[in-house]
Amino acid sequence: MRQVVMHGPGNVRVEDREDPKIVEPTDAIIRLSATCICGSDLWPYRGAEPVDHQVMGHEYVGVVEEVGSDVRNVKVGDFVVGSFWASDNTCEICQAGYQAYCVHRVLMGTIGTQSERARIPLADGTLVATPGMPDPDLIPSLMAASDVLGTGWFAAVAAQAGPGKTVAVVGDGAVGLLGILAARQLGAERIIAFSRHTDRQALAKEFGATDIVEERGDDGVARVKDLTDGLGAHSVIEAVGTQEAMMQAIHSTRPGGHVGFVGVSHDVAIPGDELFMAGVHIHGGPAPVRQYLPELVQLIWDRKIDPGKVFDLTLPLDRAAEGYRAMDQRTATKVLLTV
Amino acid sequence: MRQVVMHGPGNVRVEDREDPKIVEPTDAIIRLSATCICGSDLWPYRGAEPVDHQVMGHEYVGVVEEVGSDVRNVKVGDFVVGSFWASDNTCEICQAGYQAYCVHRVLMGTIGTQSERARIPLADGTLVATPGMPDPDLIPSLMAASDVLGTGWFAAVAAQAGPGKTVAVVGDGAVGLLGILAARQLGAERIIAFSRHTDRQALAKEFGATDIVEERGDDGVARVKDLTDGLGAHSVIEAVGTQEAMMQAIHSTRPGGHVGFVGVSHDVAIPGDELFMAGVHIHGGPAPVRQYLPELVQLIWDRKIDPGKVFDLTLPLDRAAEGYRAMDQRTATKVLLTV
């Protein structure tokens, strides 16, 4: 089968690799319908994380081709969506809604889903079948549910976005934009998007943003304060992962408010005294997407949300290198790879 | 009147100062029945915070002697308890339960309550009257409500201590010990106290601790994991304020669990990547004690809790310097000053 391999920073190739096989009786093999490139894939691409001949990709939708002898919840022929963490969905941590920390979790990035087929561990806990075979135009949105939508949703939940709340969103990448969509779905009254890119501002507004702030850092914080009677937002989503973004998020939040952070932290250190004086709640990390998948799949199936709009470039798997380049150069927000 | 002044690190004196006067029509003047020395008073005492001829103290109980023309909720003769932040209790932040961040807040430490009398700003919002004149043996517990009990209570609430939960408490000072009492009152199933002092261990158990862990740092974390099926505690209280204590708290918490931190942070920096991977909630800062005062005063009045037990040394105000020395040398956990 064809599979994306990153040989080193900036060096992405699509190669012939062996087809995956059932290893554990709880595994399933899927044939992918689509996969995509994640903002987090850019860290090794840019040399900010080590990489050496690594299979890539952790997002996936597709059709079940084979199941292990212990698999009960999905069957051959099902169209399925799963998260970037495989999880049993039965352990105490999963039952508490934190499937990204399942005691048996497997990181799908170590398996690599930018490929024609993939082995999915813990298939019963990991995969959610759609009500039937989806219309082709639903594929991008279902694909988004696998990570960026689920992650944006978690960020909005962690930030306690809801009725009567003012939500601010730091980061206008796919996750930030879908954090806006999530905040809107969760009933937020006002949504402030930090963005200085015209096209992303437009999508932010389409997803529910009511205000756009182009300033960053302290100036951005001051604008949010201006918009909130000097108090700050109730809920702030941090979807970048840098020091500036994290501090912008904390300082944009009113005392007692909530920061939901999902940007993969790189060289971030939160000063204890600033956190102490801010009086905010902070929660984040790898999103327990599995918790939200049944609800998100249904919203997409019922065409109530259209998160697939974050994909602004679609390429066949064999042209993955172009997709990485486009995201690295920010000529694309999010790249869908068809298989 | 007599009042404590810290001339410099380690140099505490009790001096004659002018009696306080009503300044704003929302002020009240109280004659203190008792005051106390806070763990945070040790930071300047030890030279870890700058100090130069500063009035000291922010905890107080006493009798109202005079009220400004706008004061409605308390009257001359009332026995009252207040928090270390004066607050209007009506602004949007107060109404959300975050009185320590009231838009009109006044830090009582700038007024100094280690004194015979004190001016209390925003008296209507700040002060809570007891149902009548308390029996003398209730004074220490009412005194504790002013800060250490309210702070421990907030930490337990921030850590979401409650039924079915395992709570771990980092710090065996007065706040940590009262965090144990609070967790017990909130219904926690199991309470793990980190402590290596025999007398504090005994009080921890009396307040509700079910397990004592003497190890610190990574060893302490490993012991908590051993006690919780490898998962970590649901709720962890951080009542110290150092880097080691904060990281011990974060790493002792299971994914999805809650850290409530109330130790005044000194040279703490939380690594973003560790926080990201831990998947915990963090919330803390100066406690909005005022939120809990009516409930805490009633529990004390009804003799359902006895937080005054944290005071293991009682001295008259004029001997305050001895009290500072005892707390600095850890021969006392918490010092009550009678006025």
XYZ file of C-alpha atoms in Angstrom:
678
model
C 0.000 0.000 0.000
C 0.990 3.661 -0.334
C 1.981 5.497 2.862
C 3.468 8.886 3.797
C 6.919 8.768 5.417
C 8.808 11.822 6.694
C 12.468 11.093 6.088
C 13.573 14.238 7.878
C 12.493 17.855 8.327
C 10.909 19.131 5.128
C 11.344 15.755 3.421
C 7.991 14.022 2.926
C 7.652 11.022 0.578
C 4.887 8.613 -0.338
C 6.212 5.049 -0.458
C 5.090 1.458 -0.984
C 4.815 -0.302 2.368
C 3.414 -3.637 3.490
C -0.325 -3.798 4.109
C -1.231 -3.842 7.815
C -2.386 -7.106 9.429
C -4.458 -7.930 12.479
C -2.014 -8.220 15.402
C -4.348 -8.329 18.407
C -7.834 -9.867 18.429
C -9.145 -6.389 19.323
C -7.725 -4.826 16.117
C -9.548 -3.801 12.964
C -8.122 -3.024 9.528
C -9.688 -0.108 7.680
C -9.347 1.026 4.118
C -9.146 4.810 4.324
C -11.488 7.058 2.383
C -9.597 10.155 3.405
C -6.877 11.316 5.757
C -5.333 14.711 6.386
C -2.355 16.732 7.516
C -2.420 18.122 11.047
C -0.926 21.367 12.297
C 1.069 19.219 14.708
C 2.661 17.428 11.717
C 4.359 20.726 10.935
C 6.452 20.651 14.117
C 8.723 17.815 12.864
C 8.418 19.135 9.295
C 9.930 22.411 10.504
C 12.571 20.690 12.609
C 10.990 21.744 15.907
C 10.590 18.068 16.872
C 12.983 15.236 15.955
C 11.939 13.061 12.994
C 13.693 10.235 11.166
C 11.905 8.101 8.571
C 8.671 8.311 10.493
C 5.240 7.237 9.251
C 2.874 10.158 9.472
C -0.773 10.918 10.136
C -3.225 10.188 12.908
C -6.574 11.248 11.420
C -8.730 8.825 9.479
C -12.126 7.850 8.138
C -12.796 4.748 6.106
C -14.410 1.380 5.689
C -13.742 -1.620 7.918
C -12.105 -4.407 5.879
C -11.270 -6.930 8.576
C -11.814 -7.336 12.302
C -10.055 -9.358 14.987
C -11.867 -12.177 16.754
C -12.770 -10.086 19.807
C -14.266 -7.128 17.937
C -18.013 -6.729 18.523
C -19.026 -3.088 17.973
C -17.987 -2.603 14.341
C -18.180 -5.011 11.409
C -16.723 -5.403 7.938
C -18.295 -2.826 5.632
C -18.996 -0.196 8.316
C -17.932 3.350 7.601
C -16.042 4.508 10.681
C -14.428 7.531 12.299
C -11.882 7.321 15.094
C -9.700 9.552 17.188
C -5.935 10.013 17.113
C -5.710 8.026 20.338
C -6.954 4.440 20.209
C -8.699 3.759 23.523
C -10.610 0.871 25.105
C -13.434 3.204 26.208
C -14.043 0.990 29.253
C -11.258 1.815 31.752
C -11.860 4.197 34.634
C -10.169 7.088 32.808
C -12.179 6.502 29.612
C -15.394 6.254 31.594
C -14.574 9.634 33.123
C -14.423 11.006 29.565
C -10.636 11.180 29.182
C -10.101 8.598 26.430
C -6.914 10.361 25.309
C -5.444 9.043 28.579
C -6.925 5.528 28.398
C -4.746 3.153 30.396
C -4.364 1.070 27.208
C -4.123 3.963 24.763
C -2.190 3.718 21.500
C -1.108 6.868 19.664
C -2.299 6.509 16.064
C 0.615 8.658 14.917
C 2.914 5.731 15.692
C 0.919 3.617 13.223
C 0.524 6.333 10.608
C -2.788 6.975 8.884
C -1.590 8.975 5.911
C -1.869 5.668 4.100
C -4.258 3.514 2.085
C -4.968 1.140 4.950
C -4.409 1.242 8.711
C -4.555 -1.066 11.682
C -6.807 0.351 14.398
C -6.061 -1.052 17.876
C -8.881 -1.415 20.411
C -11.389 -1.133 17.563
C -14.452 -1.568 19.775
C -13.508 1.368 21.938
C -11.925 3.523 19.274
C -14.195 3.436 16.230
C -17.601 5.017 15.809
C -19.662 3.807 12.827
C -21.773 6.294 10.884
C -25.487 5.491 10.467
C -24.792 4.336 6.882
C -22.451 4.970 3.969
C -22.000 8.758 3.874
C -22.621 10.899 0.827
C -19.242 11.923 -0.575
C -19.763 15.565 0.383
C -19.928 14.546 4.056
C -16.470 12.958 4.015
C -14.508 16.175 4.775
C -16.681 16.954 7.789
C -16.445 13.393 9.122
C -12.694 13.617 8.562
C -12.605 16.819 10.616
C -14.370 15.022 13.487
C -11.373 12.681 13.801
C -9.186 15.413 15.263
C -9.587 19.127 14.538
C -13.305 19.325 15.237
C -13.053 17.066 18.293
C -10.090 19.062 19.536
C -11.794 22.417 19.000
C -14.882 21.016 20.719
C -12.872 19.850 23.711
C -11.220 23.271 23.933
C -14.629 24.943 23.979
C -15.893 22.519 26.638
C -12.703 22.989 28.694
C -13.201 26.759 28.426
C -16.817 26.207 29.540
C -18.258 28.017 26.548
C -22.022 28.188 26.932
C -25.125 30.374 27.063
C -24.500 33.930 28.241
C -20.749 33.561 27.875
C -18.262 35.659 25.938
C -15.678 33.374 24.372
C -12.340 34.497 22.903
C -10.338 32.239 20.598
C -6.553 32.526 20.250
C -5.410 30.876 17.010
C -7.138 30.947 13.630
C -5.912 27.587 12.366
C -8.324 24.713 11.795
C -8.625 23.938 15.524
C -9.237 27.552 16.514
C -11.835 27.965 13.763
C -13.617 24.808 14.864
C -13.382 25.999 18.460
C -15.519 28.901 17.262
C -17.989 26.495 15.670
C -18.080 24.484 18.903
C -18.586 27.564 21.092
C -21.480 28.585 18.867
C -23.039 25.116 19.078
C -22.601 25.173 22.857
C -24.624 28.385 22.965
C -22.026 31.103 23.529
C -23.469 34.589 23.308
C -20.455 36.373 21.889
C -17.355 34.947 20.210
C -14.214 37.025 19.717
C -11.776 35.627 17.154
C -8.146 36.727 17.148
C -7.184 36.714 13.455
C -5.327 38.864 10.994
C -5.987 36.780 7.858
C -8.930 37.924 5.764
C -9.917 34.458 4.551
C -9.769 32.987 8.050
C -11.724 35.923 9.448
C -14.446 35.156 6.910
C -14.626 31.497 7.937
C -14.508 32.496 11.613
C -17.590 34.654 11.058
C -19.307 31.894 9.105
C -18.680 29.535 12.045
C -20.111 32.040 14.535
C -17.543 34.679 15.483
C -19.233 37.971 16.384
C -16.064 40.070 16.743
C -12.636 39.980 15.120
C -9.524 41.260 16.907
C -6.404 41.674 14.776
C -4.084 42.727 17.613
C -1.959 40.174 19.453
C -0.242 39.952 22.838
C -0.936 42.769 25.286
C -2.685 44.820 22.614
C -4.984 41.908 21.862
C -5.723 41.493 25.572
C -6.545 45.194 25.836
C -9.024 44.885 22.951
C -10.783 41.956 24.631
C -10.990 43.958 27.862
C -12.478 46.876 25.898
C -15.131 44.538 24.534
C -16.002 43.095 27.967
C -16.433 46.076 30.323
C -12.802 45.750 31.367
C -13.352 42.284 32.839
C -12.092 39.897 30.161
C -13.830 36.984 28.465
C -15.556 34.252 30.461
C -14.000 31.544 28.285
C -10.837 31.552 26.204
C -9.626 28.897 23.797
C -5.853 28.636 23.236
C -5.201 26.754 19.994
C -1.615 27.662 19.145
C 0.827 26.290 21.718
C 3.295 29.166 22.072
C 4.190 31.241 25.118
C 2.642 34.362 23.620
C -0.602 32.562 22.812
C -0.864 30.995 26.273
C -0.255 34.273 28.096
C -2.619 36.089 25.731
C -5.251 33.493 26.620
C -4.678 33.719 30.383
C -4.689 37.517 30.418
C -7.793 37.707 28.197
C -9.779 35.670 30.737
C -11.662 37.276 33.631
C -11.014 36.090 37.212
C -12.927 32.856 37.728
C -13.101 32.323 33.959
C -11.822 29.320 32.027
C -8.966 28.765 29.589
C -9.204 25.650 27.397
C -5.861 24.966 25.754
C -5.221 22.476 22.983
C -2.227 23.932 21.169
C 0.596 21.413 21.574
C 2.865 23.299 23.956
C 6.331 24.149 22.703
C 8.669 26.021 25.041
C 5.784 27.274 27.152
C 6.307 28.027 30.847
C 3.416 29.535 32.776
C 4.660 31.868 35.534
C 3.081 30.703 38.788
C 2.632 34.205 40.165
C 0.781 35.407 37.051
C -1.457 32.351 37.123
C -2.079 32.901 40.846
C -3.055 36.522 40.366
C -5.171 35.804 37.271
C -7.523 33.490 39.171
C -8.524 31.606 36.033
C -9.177 27.917 35.481
C -6.866 26.178 33.019
C -7.556 22.846 31.410
C -6.260 21.250 28.255
C -4.045 18.691 26.615
C -4.648 16.066 23.965
C -8.393 16.120 23.347
C -10.493 13.109 24.373
C -12.129 13.253 20.941
C -13.715 9.830 21.386
C -15.979 11.266 24.074
C -17.571 13.648 21.574
C -17.536 11.492 18.397
C -21.061 10.043 18.586
C -22.529 13.535 19.062
C -20.315 15.123 16.401
C -20.969 12.382 13.835
C -24.702 12.836 14.339
C -24.501 16.626 13.971
C -22.598 16.146 10.719
C -24.905 13.373 9.502
C -27.893 15.642 10.144
C -26.057 18.453 8.294
C -26.321 20.756 11.296
C -22.616 21.619 11.174
C -20.160 21.750 8.307
C -16.677 21.572 9.854
C -15.254 20.199 6.576
C -15.047 23.804 5.405
C -11.697 24.109 7.156
C -10.175 22.000 4.371
C -9.136 24.541 1.763
C -6.920 22.207 -0.252
C -7.662 18.645 -1.338
C -4.992 16.453 -2.877
C -4.609 12.764 -3.603
C -2.452 10.886 -1.074
C 0.406 10.616 -3.573
C 0.759 14.397 -3.574
C 1.066 14.652 0.232
C 4.391 16.524 -0.038
C 2.586 19.401 -1.764
C 0.080 19.460 1.048
C 2.791 19.731 3.717
C 4.409 22.540 1.753
C 1.129 24.437 1.450
C 0.419 24.201 5.189
C 3.993 25.097 6.082
C 3.815 28.178 3.858
C 0.308 28.935 5.160
C -1.165 28.949 1.654
C -3.566 26.311 3.030
C -5.203 26.143 6.472
C -5.846 22.407 6.402
C -5.181 19.803 3.702
C -7.419 16.816 2.977
C -5.775 13.815 1.327
C -8.059 11.545 -0.675
C -7.206 7.873 -0.790
C -3.650 51.928 69.390
C -1.083 49.138 69.260
C -0.191 47.781 65.820
C 2.385 45.367 64.365
C 4.927 46.912 61.977
C 7.609 44.965 60.118
C 10.594 47.270 59.905
C 12.528 44.868 57.741
C 13.102 41.123 57.325
C 13.053 39.445 60.731
C 12.321 42.741 62.479
C 8.779 42.840 63.852
C 7.710 45.493 66.377
C 4.469 46.461 68.061
C 4.043 50.224 68.067
C 1.627 52.960 69.065
C -0.195 54.232 65.993
C -3.162 56.523 65.413
C -6.604 54.996 65.714
C -8.274 54.420 62.339
C -11.080 56.727 61.204
C -13.977 56.384 58.818
C -12.712 57.571 55.427
C -15.470 56.479 53.049
C -19.175 56.294 53.944
C -18.974 52.555 53.172
C -16.291 51.964 55.852
C -16.671 50.416 59.280
C -14.270 50.530 62.217
C -13.894 47.330 64.206
C -12.232 46.651 67.527
C -10.433 43.347 67.046
C -11.024 40.401 69.360
C -8.253 38.431 67.727
C -5.943 38.480 64.733
C -3.258 36.108 63.565
C -0.052 35.575 61.658
C -0.317 34.105 58.165
C 2.117 31.796 56.423
C 2.335 34.481 53.748
C 3.603 36.957 56.378
C 6.733 34.796 56.541
C 7.749 35.642 52.966
C 8.757 39.251 53.817
C 9.926 38.120 57.275
C 12.389 35.797 55.547
C 13.395 38.408 52.990
C 11.727 36.584 50.101
C 9.522 39.644 49.491
C 10.537 43.285 49.981
C 9.385 44.907 53.217
C 10.076 48.330 54.741
C 8.195 49.581 57.808
C 5.036 47.847 56.686
C 1.885 47.363 58.759
C 1.088 43.657 58.918
C -1.883 41.319 59.093
C -4.996 40.737 57.012
C -7.048 38.371 59.192
C -9.536 39.691 61.728
C -12.585 39.103 63.870
C -14.056 41.672 66.184
C -16.836 43.992 67.154
C -18.123 46.865 65.031
C -17.458 50.174 66.790
C -18.509 52.662 64.127
C -20.042 52.584 60.667
C -20.047 55.029 57.766
C -23.283 56.652 56.648
C -23.843 54.212 53.770
C -23.395 51.013 55.768
C -26.591 48.952 56.037
C -25.720 45.283 56.597
C -23.767 45.522 59.867
C -24.299 47.738 62.882
C -22.391 48.905 65.927
C -22.055 46.013 68.378
C -22.137 43.228 65.782
C -19.463 40.573 66.021
C -18.064 40.215 62.522
C -15.706 38.149 60.390
C -14.266 39.330 57.084
C -11.878 38.188 54.414
C -8.401 39.465 53.578
C -9.862 41.170 50.522
C -12.489 43.826 51.151
C -15.082 43.489 48.396
C -18.381 45.122 47.460
C -20.039 41.717 46.919
C -22.260 43.252 44.233
C -20.097 43.640 41.121
C -20.231 41.089 38.304
C -17.055 39.355 39.505
C -18.299 39.160 43.128
C -21.655 37.845 41.968
C -19.796 35.094 40.084
C -18.215 34.130 43.434
C -14.789 35.682 42.894
C -14.822 38.378 45.590
C -11.017 38.280 45.826
C -11.114 39.954 42.394
C -13.910 42.429 43.115
C -13.565 45.415 40.806
C -13.416 47.617 43.941
C -11.337 45.281 46.099
C -9.000 46.512 48.819
C -6.237 44.291 50.166
C -6.570 44.286 53.949
C -2.828 43.713 54.247
C -2.333 47.313 53.137
C -4.405 48.433 56.130
C -2.918 45.974 58.598
C -5.091 44.025 61.019
C -2.444 42.913 63.502
C -3.722 45.825 65.521
C -6.279 46.806 68.149
C -8.614 48.468 65.671
C -8.983 48.432 61.908
C -10.835 50.257 59.181
C -12.795 47.838 57.002
C -13.607 49.261 53.544
C -16.799 48.189 51.754
C -18.154 46.963 55.087
C -21.531 45.876 53.693
C -19.915 43.564 51.184
C -16.978 42.480 53.277
C -18.251 41.715 56.762
C -20.405 38.803 57.889
C -22.005 39.113 61.319
C -22.268 36.071 63.553
C -25.743 35.145 64.890
C -24.794 36.677 68.259
C -21.803 37.294 70.506
C -19.694 34.122 70.264
C -18.563 32.078 73.241
C -14.850 32.750 73.759
C -13.913 29.210 72.718
C -15.373 29.862 69.254
C -13.084 32.835 68.585
C -10.140 30.795 67.193
C -12.387 28.968 64.746
C -14.091 32.184 63.603
C -10.617 33.685 63.264
C -9.601 30.751 61.054
C -12.583 31.416 58.789
C -11.117 34.827 57.910
C -8.361 33.282 55.813
C -6.877 29.839 56.399
C -10.173 27.956 56.571
C -11.681 29.931 53.695
C -8.523 29.405 51.679
C -8.380 25.667 52.385
C -12.073 25.470 51.543
C -11.559 27.245 48.219
C -8.657 24.909 47.430
C -10.867 21.892 48.094
C -13.661 23.349 45.950
C -11.176 24.237 43.175
C -9.861 20.663 43.343
C -13.490 19.483 43.121
C -13.224 17.392 46.271
C -16.484 15.532 46.781
C -18.210 12.179 47.252
C -16.369 9.222 45.758
C -13.211 11.241 45.252
C -9.677 10.592 46.425
C -8.089 13.879 47.473
C -4.370 14.454 48.045
C -3.100 17.485 49.950
C 0.377 18.942 49.381
C 1.387 21.086 52.353
C 0.723 20.437 56.032
C 0.565 24.051 57.178
C -2.666 25.561 58.442
C -4.142 25.921 54.947
C -3.289 22.367 53.917
C -4.703 21.002 57.178
C -7.909 22.962 56.706
C -8.025 21.791 53.086
C -8.287 18.323 54.598
C -11.125 19.457 56.860
C -12.854 21.034 53.856
C -12.429 17.945 51.664
C -13.946 15.852 54.436
C -16.897 18.238 54.809
C -17.389 18.175 51.040
C -17.731 14.406 51.227
C -14.397 13.105 49.907
C -14.024 9.353 50.257
C -10.291 9.188 50.821
C -7.869 11.942 51.809
C -4.109 11.523 51.441
C -2.022 14.010 53.435
C 1.600 14.650 52.530
C 3.301 15.286 55.881
C 6.443 14.316 57.702
C 5.684 16.052 61.026
C 4.140 13.833 63.685
C 2.017 16.540 65.295
C 0.673 17.751 61.959
C -0.032 14.177 60.878
C -2.128 13.772 64.021
C -4.154 16.903 63.284
C -4.481 15.863 59.619
C -6.045 12.599 60.761
C -8.297 14.392 63.211
C -9.504 16.628 60.364
C -10.217 13.615 58.142
C -7.035 12.355 56.457
C -7.227 8.611 55.782
C -3.645 8.143 54.576
C -0.345 9.843 55.352
C 2.496 9.991 52.821
C 5.871 11.129 54.134
C 7.687 11.068 50.786
C 7.945 14.203 48.647
C 8.546 14.986 44.972
C 8.624 12.021 42.582
C 8.658 9.556 45.477
C 5.553 11.166 46.907
C 3.848 11.016 43.515
C 4.734 7.324 43.227
C 3.134 6.640 46.634
C -0.091 8.395 45.587
C -0.130 6.332 42.378
C 0.342 3.173 44.466
C -2.660 4.136 46.564
C -4.878 4.859 43.531
C -4.468 1.877 41.171
C -1.728 3.717 39.324
C -4.097 6.494 38.232
C -3.433 9.343 40.662
C -5.851 11.254 42.888
C -9.022 12.819 41.496
C -8.382 16.052 43.395
C -5.158 17.571 44.667
C -4.731 20.620 46.877
C -1.466 22.574 46.543
C -0.980 24.713 49.647
C 2.720 25.563 49.578
C 3.618 27.727 46.598
C 6.952 26.255 45.509
C 7.933 24.628 42.214
C 8.339 21.227 43.853
C 4.931 21.426 45.505
C 3.186 22.519 42.295
C 4.747 19.773 40.195
C 4.064 17.218 42.937
C 0.433 18.307 42.844
C 0.136 18.155 39.055
C 1.818 14.762 38.805
C -0.250 13.331 41.677
C -3.472 14.114 39.795
C -5.057 11.678 37.349
C -5.868 12.818 33.786
C -9.072 14.815 33.915
C -8.591 15.434 37.639
C -8.371 18.804 39.378
C -5.587 20.709 41.104
C -6.668 23.508 43.458
C -3.704 25.705 44.311
C -3.607 28.361 46.997
C 0.059 28.487 47.949
C 1.265 31.987 47.056
C 3.517 31.187 44.105
C 7.174 32.049 44.469
C 9.490 31.301 41.537
C 7.052 28.780 40.104
C 6.967 28.128 36.355
C 4.708 25.381 35.065
C 6.179 23.707 31.971
C 3.522 23.835 29.247
C 4.383 20.425 27.825
C 4.047 18.713 31.212
C 0.728 20.437 31.833
C -0.434 19.468 28.331
C 0.457 15.810 28.827
C -0.963 15.685 32.371
C -4.477 16.589 31.215
C -5.448 18.006 34.590
C -7.522 21.047 35.491
C -5.733 23.771 37.431
C -7.441 26.526 39.341
C -6.276 28.702 42.181
C -5.126 32.055 43.403
C -6.210 34.282 46.273
C -9.268 32.590 47.744
C -12.667 34.283 47.428
C -13.204 33.614 51.127
C -16.207 35.933 51.274
C -18.150 33.486 49.105
C -17.872 30.796 51.768
C -18.053 32.902 54.956
C -21.794 32.617 55.696
C -21.614 28.811 55.373
C -18.373 28.528 57.338
C -19.555 30.822 60.153
C -22.712 28.717 60.504
C -20.753 25.433 60.599
C -18.552 26.890 63.334
C -21.484 28.412 65.228
C -23.203 25.014 65.176
C -19.927 23.425 66.378
C -19.828 21.080 63.386
C -16.228 21.972 62.573
C -13.381 23.092 64.782
C -10.809 24.739 62.479
C -9.419 26.766 65.393
C -7.355 23.698 66.281
C -4.741 24.823 63.770
C -3.711 27.529 66.249
C -1.071 25.856 68.379
C 0.285 29.033 69.930
C -1.689 31.946 71.383
C 0.025 35.182 72.372
C -1.105 38.692 73.209
C -0.679 41.194 70.361
C 2.264 42.849 72.141
C 4.242 39.609 71.831
C 3.727 39.326 68.071
C 7.479 39.153 67.437
C 7.622 35.861 69.349
C 4.810 34.552 67.195
C 6.651 35.387 63.968
C 9.760 33.698 65.315
C 7.835 30.555 66.269
C 6.242 30.252 62.831
C 9.515 30.985 61.073
C 11.262 28.273 63.090
C 8.268 25.955 62.597
C 7.802 25.505 66.329
C 4.241 26.704 65.712
C 1.937 25.944 62.792
C -0.260 28.994 63.228
C -0.212 31.747 65.829
C -3.315 33.462 67.247
C -2.840 36.963 68.622
C -5.329 38.082 71.256
C -6.199 41.753 71.374
